[in-house]
mmCIF file of C-alpha atoms and ligand atoms in Angstrom:
data_model
loop_
_atom_site.group_PDB
_atom_site.id
_atom_site.type_symbol
_atom_site.label_atom_id
_atom_site.label_comp_id
_atom_site.label_asym_id
_atom_site.label_seq_id
_atom_site.Cartn_x
_atom_site.Cartn_y
_atom_site.Cartn_z
ATOM 1 C CA MET I 208 131.527 91.732 43.989
ATOM 2 C CA GLN I 209 133.127 88.322 44.359
ATOM 3 C CA LEU I 210 135.965 87.121 42.133
ATOM 4 C CA ILE I 211 137.434 83.640 42.358
ATOM 5 C CA PHE I 212 141.227 83.554 41.992
ATOM 6 C CA GLY I 213 142.318 80.114 40.761
ATOM 7 C CA THR I 214 145.189 79.678 43.166
ATOM 8 C CA HIS I 215 146.092 78.214 46.542
ATOM 9 C CA ASN I 216 148.973 80.668 46.910
ATOM 10 C CA GLN I 217 148.145 82.998 49.797
ATOM 11 C CA ASN I 218 150.973 85.402 48.875
ATOM 12 C CA LYS I 219 149.397 86.019 45.483
ATOM 13 C CA VAL I 220 145.981 86.548 47.098
ATOM 14 C CA GLU I 221 147.425 89.117 49.517
ATOM 15 C CA GLU I 222 149.331 90.882 46.754
ATOM 16 C CA ILE I 223 146.252 91.469 44.616
ATOM 17 C CA THR I 224 143.935 92.171 47.557
ATOM 18 C CA LYS I 225 146.125 95.161 48.477
ATOM 19 C CA ILE I 226 145.429 96.885 45.154
ATOM 20 C CA LEU I 227 141.858 95.766 44.435
ATOM 21 C CA PRO I 228 139.213 98.487 44.184
ATOM 22 C CA SER I 229 136.783 98.569 47.085
ATOM 23 C CA GLY I 230 133.728 96.415 46.597
ATOM 24 C CA TYR I 231 135.710 93.422 45.296
ATOM 25 C CA VAL I 232 136.245 90.310 47.401
ATOM 26 C CA ILE I 233 138.700 87.583 46.367
ATOM 27 C CA LYS I 234 137.971 83.928 47.077
ATOM 28 C CA SER I 235 140.888 81.557 46.544
ATOM 29 C CA LEU I 236 140.600 77.848 45.754
ATOM 30 C CA THR I 237 141.644 77.228 49.366
ATOM 31 C CA ASP I 238 138.724 79.377 50.589
ATOM 32 C CA LEU I 239 136.439 77.270 48.390
ATOM 33 C CA ASN I 240 137.925 73.977 49.570
ATOM 34 C CA PHE I 241 138.702 73.060 45.971
ATOM 35 C CA ASN I 242 141.646 70.680 45.957
ATOM 36 C CA THR I 243 141.442 68.963 42.578
ATOM 37 C CA GLU I 244 144.530 69.722 40.506
ATOM 38 C CA ILE I 245 143.767 71.352 37.163
ATOM 39 C CA GLU I 246 146.096 69.961 34.530
ATOM 40 C CA GLU I 247 148.179 72.691 32.902
ATOM 41 C CA SER I 248 148.366 71.015 29.513
ATOM 42 C CA GLY I 249 148.845 74.153 27.382
ATOM 43 C CA THR I 250 151.967 74.974 25.418
ATOM 44 C CA THR I 251 151.911 78.694 26.292
ATOM 45 C CA LEU I 252 151.275 80.738 29.437
ATOM 46 C CA GLU I 253 148.169 82.158 27.740
ATOM 47 C CA GLU I 254 146.753 78.688 27.094
ATOM 48 C CA ASN I 255 147.430 77.546 30.650
ATOM 49 C CA ALA I 256 145.873 80.639 32.228
ATOM 50 C CA LEU I 257 142.796 80.168 30.016
ATOM 51 C CA ILE I 258 142.592 76.432 30.773
ATOM 52 C CA LYS I 259 142.647 77.151 34.519
ATOM 53 C CA ALA I 260 140.163 80.031 34.390
ATOM 54 C CA THR I 261 137.784 78.113 32.100
ATOM 55 C CA SER I 262 137.886 74.993 34.296
ATOM 56 C CA ILE I 263 137.089 77.072 37.370
ATOM 57 C CA PHE I 264 134.309 78.923 35.579
ATOM 58 C CA ASN I 265 132.776 75.636 34.404
ATOM 59 C CA ILE I 266 132.754 74.305 37.967
ATOM 60 C CA PHE I 267 131.615 77.362 39.927
ATOM 61 C CA LYS I 268 129.817 79.382 37.207
ATOM 62 C CA LYS I 269 131.150 82.568 38.763
ATOM 63 C CA ASP I 270 133.450 85.409 37.693
ATOM 64 C CA CYS I 271 137.028 84.235 38.088
ATOM 65 C CA PHE I 272 140.628 84.615 36.992
ATOM 66 C CA ALA I 273 143.766 82.502 36.913
ATOM 67 C CA ASP I 274 147.429 83.271 36.304
ATOM 68 C CA ASP I 275 150.392 81.478 34.818
ATOM 69 C CA SER I 276 153.989 82.685 34.869
ATOM 70 C CA GLY I 277 157.340 81.636 33.533
ATOM 71 C CA LEU I 278 160.939 82.617 32.888
ATOM 72 C CA MET I 279 162.051 82.984 29.267
ATOM 73 C CA VAL I 280 165.781 82.934 28.550
ATOM 74 C CA ASN I 281 166.904 84.388 25.203
ATOM 75 C CA ALA I 282 169.900 82.104 24.689
ATOM 76 C CA LEU I 283 167.670 79.065 25.314
ATOM 77 C CA GLY I 284 165.061 80.029 22.748
ATOM 78 C CA GLY I 285 162.567 81.041 25.447
ATOM 79 C CA ARG I 286 163.023 78.033 27.724
ATOM 80 C CA PRO I 287 162.117 77.143 30.432
ATOM 81 C CA GLY I 288 158.967 79.220 29.656
ATOM 82 C CA VAL I 289 155.778 77.312 30.251
ATOM 83 C CA LEU I 290 157.828 74.498 31.834
ATOM 84 C CA SER I 291 159.440 76.772 34.464
ATOM 85 C CA ALA I 292 158.028 74.984 37.531
ATOM 86 C CA ARG I 293 159.110 71.524 36.381
ATOM 87 C CA TYR I 294 162.185 72.367 34.298
ATOM 88 C CA ALA I 295 164.411 69.830 36.074
ATOM 89 C CA GLY I 296 161.648 67.300 36.799
ATOM 90 C CA ASN I 297 158.132 66.766 38.050
ATOM 91 C CA GLN I 298 159.167 67.190 41.695
ATOM 92 C CA LYS I 299 159.283 70.946 40.976
ATOM 93 C CA ILE I 300 162.430 71.568 43.058
ATOM 94 C CA ALA I 301 163.531 75.195 42.706
ATOM 95 C CA LYS I 302 167.223 74.528 43.347
ATOM 96 C CA ASP I 303 167.322 71.768 40.717
ATOM 97 C CA ASN I 304 165.695 74.164 38.232
ATOM 98 C CA THR I 305 168.163 76.988 38.888
ATOM 99 C CA ASP I 306 171.142 74.589 38.824
ATOM 100 C CA LYS I 307 169.998 73.207 35.471
ATOM 101 C CA LEU I 308 169.580 76.687 34.017
ATOM 102 C CA LEU I 309 172.956 77.892 35.275
ATOM 103 C CA SER I 310 174.726 74.859 33.849
ATOM 104 C CA GLU I 311 173.038 75.362 30.462
ATOM 105 C CA LEU I 312 174.240 78.972 30.478
ATOM 106 C CA LYS I 313 177.801 78.183 31.502
ATOM 107 C CA GLY I 314 180.125 80.226 29.286
ATOM 108 C CA VAL I 315 177.171 81.911 27.540
ATOM 109 C CA ASN I 316 177.564 85.695 27.305
ATOM 110 C CA ASP I 317 174.009 86.571 26.293
ATOM 111 C CA ARG I 318 172.239 86.211 29.632
ATOM 112 C CA ARG I 319 169.094 88.192 28.775
ATOM 113 C CA ALA I 320 165.829 86.810 30.142
ATOM 114 C CA LEU I 321 162.382 87.911 31.125
ATOM 115 C CA PHE I 322 159.670 86.875 33.515
ATOM 116 C CA LYS I 323 156.140 86.956 32.183
ATOM 117 C CA THR I 324 152.744 86.553 33.844
ATOM 118 C CA VAL I 325 149.508 86.048 31.968
ATOM 119 C CA ILE I 326 146.166 86.434 33.722
ATOM 120 C CA ALA I 327 142.955 85.096 32.174
ATOM 121 C CA LEU I 328 139.801 86.747 33.497
ATOM 122 C CA ILE I 329 136.281 85.486 32.892
ATOM 123 C CA LEU I 330 133.799 88.239 33.664
ATOM 124 C CA GLU I 331 130.105 87.854 32.885
ATOM 125 C CA GLY I 332 131.051 84.996 30.559
ATOM 126 C CA ASN I 333 133.576 87.060 28.536
ATOM 127 C CA LYS I 334 137.290 86.192 28.462
ATOM 128 C CA TYR I 335 140.100 88.737 28.809
ATOM 129 C CA LEU I 336 143.895 88.364 28.959
ATOM 130 C CA PHE I 337 146.366 90.621 30.810
ATOM 131 C CA GLU I 338 150.133 90.393 30.633
ATOM 132 C CA GLY I 339 152.995 91.626 32.802
ATOM 133 C CA VAL I 340 156.689 91.411 31.892
ATOM 134 C CA ILE I 341 159.960 92.281 33.611
ATOM 135 C CA LYS I 342 163.179 92.073 31.620
ATOM 136 C CA GLY I 343 166.529 91.293 33.176
ATOM 137 C CA GLU I 344 169.407 88.866 33.057
ATOM 138 C CA ILE I 345 170.513 85.585 34.591
ATOM 139 C CA SER I 346 173.345 85.882 37.118
ATOM 140 C CA THR I 347 176.320 83.521 37.057
ATOM 141 C CA SER I 348 175.592 82.170 40.555
ATOM 142 C CA PRO I 349 172.606 82.189 42.950
ATOM 143 C CA LYS I 350 172.412 85.124 45.370
ATOM 144 C CA GLY I 351 169.911 86.170 48.040
ATOM 145 C CA GLN I 352 167.556 84.575 50.498
ATOM 146 C CA TYR I 353 164.114 85.977 49.724
ATOM 147 C CA GLY I 354 161.480 84.913 47.243
ATOM 148 C CA PHE I 355 161.098 81.587 45.491
ATOM 149 C CA GLY I 356 161.744 79.764 42.220
ATOM 150 C CA TYR I 357 164.314 81.453 39.990
ATOM 151 C CA ASP I 358 164.569 84.593 42.163
ATOM 152 C CA PRO I 359 168.199 83.891 43.255
ATOM 153 C CA ILE I 360 169.449 83.969 39.650
ATOM 154 C CA PHE I 361 167.324 86.739 38.098
ATOM 155 C CA ILE I 362 168.639 90.325 38.108
ATOM 156 C CA PRO I 363 165.861 92.709 37.003
ATOM 157 C CA GLU I 364 166.844 95.463 34.542
ATOM 158 C CA LYS I 365 168.168 98.680 36.096
ATOM 159 C CA HIS I 366 169.150 96.708 39.227
ATOM 160 C CA GLU I 367 172.384 95.170 40.503
ATOM 161 C CA LEU I 368 170.735 92.691 42.865
ATOM 162 C CA THR I 369 168.805 89.494 42.183
ATOM 163 C CA PHE I 370 165.076 89.242 42.953
ATOM 164 C CA ALA I 371 166.064 87.110 45.970
ATOM 165 C CA GLN I 372 168.157 89.981 47.347
ATOM 166 C CA LEU I 373 165.213 92.392 47.152
ATOM 167 C CA THR I 374 162.549 92.411 49.858
ATOM 168 C CA MET I 375 159.117 91.174 48.852
ATOM 169 C CA HIS I 376 157.912 94.777 48.992
ATOM 170 C CA GLU I 377 160.636 95.925 46.547
ATOM 171 C CA LYS I 378 160.084 92.968 44.226
ATOM 172 C CA ASN I 379 156.321 93.502 44.197
ATOM 173 C CA LYS I 380 156.796 97.065 42.939
ATOM 174 C CA ILE I 381 158.325 95.838 39.661
ATOM 175 C CA SER I 382 157.541 92.153 39.200
ATOM 176 C CA HIS I 383 155.852 90.612 36.168
ATOM 177 C CA ARG I 384 152.995 89.465 38.418
ATOM 178 C CA ALA I 385 152.538 92.934 39.961
ATOM 179 C CA ARG I 386 152.420 94.444 36.464
ATOM 180 C CA ALA I 387 149.802 91.934 35.302
ATOM 181 C CA PHE I 388 147.767 92.415 38.495
ATOM 182 C CA LYS I 389 147.819 96.201 37.947
ATOM 183 C CA LYS I 390 146.461 95.770 34.430
ATOM 184 C CA LEU I 391 143.674 93.508 35.686
ATOM 185 C CA VAL I 392 142.804 95.980 38.446
ATOM 186 C CA GLY I 393 142.888 98.901 35.975
ATOM 187 C CA PHE I 394 140.392 97.007 33.817
ATOM 188 C CA LEU I 395 138.115 96.238 36.766
ATOM 189 C CA LYS I 396 138.139 99.920 37.744
ATOM 190 C CA SER I 397 137.306 101.141 34.235
HETATM 191 P P1 IMP H 526 153.270 80.196 38.582
HETATM 192 O O1 IMP H 526 152.481 80.157 37.324
HETATM 193 O O2 IMP H 526 153.158 81.513 39.300
HETATM 194 O O3 IMP H 526 153.003 79.014 39.472
HETATM 195 O O4 IMP H 526 154.800 80.104 38.168
HETATM 196 C C1 IMP H 526 155.331 78.948 37.509
HETATM 197 C C2 IMP H 526 156.809 78.823 37.805
HETATM 198 O O5 IMP H 526 157.519 79.936 37.238
HETATM 199 C C3 IMP H 526 157.168 78.851 39.286
HETATM 200 O O6 IMP H 526 157.085 77.559 39.857
HETATM 201 C C4 IMP H 526 158.603 79.357 39.249
HETATM 202 O O7 IMP H 526 159.497 78.303 38.920
HETATM 203 C C5 IMP H 526 158.578 80.338 38.090
HETATM 204 N N1 IMP H 526 158.257 81.705 38.577
HETATM 205 C C6 IMP H 526 157.118 82.407 38.344
HETATM 206 N N2 IMP H 526 157.153 83.609 38.950
HETATM 207 C C7 IMP H 526 158.343 83.665 39.576
HETATM 208 C C8 IMP H 526 158.955 84.671 40.372
HETATM 209 O O8 IMP H 526 158.410 85.754 40.667
HETATM 210 N N3 IMP H 526 160.178 84.372 40.844
HETATM 211 C C9 IMP H 526 160.820 83.195 40.590
HETATM 212 N N4 IMP H 526 160.285 82.224 39.865
HETATM 213 C C10 IMP H 526 159.042 82.444 39.362
#
């Protein structure tokens, strides 16, 4: 069975392919040569995941899913949240985003935060949402060389190291995205 994943990110495709039940084949937007940007105009991760999945379904008329993720910081009332990619500007520069966040949290003791992924699945015309969360805290300075985005400043709960100090394999065991992917796969298996 073919499922379209509304992404061009090959890492995400590989991550979910590893845990998919046999019989499922993932086609990414790159595989489908679909290069039009879908505007993420929602105000929540749920809305954005649904906007992406619905747009893809309307174009291809096939079973599909899309994800949206973000970092929510308690002391900032949940920011950057849905704006995580472009927190410091539309150029989406990870270092600018982490610098901005660290300067906003300067002197702030409550450093609790969480990463959240929402996946919207459209299967046989029905819509389903799956969510994965990892709690943690924001470090006082960036550390580590792996990963992307806010990884150098996010220390997952029960760990001493940032996401960027963990290997991709270690991060993928506990990440918000891995948890959401597992829920989607559990649903597809049931
Ligand atoms: P996306 O929905 O997966 O594209 O994630 C949106 C933005 O959230 C990314 O551009 C990053 O800034 C941030 N983000 C999401 N997941 C992660 C992660 O696992 N590590 C670091 N940053 C992330």
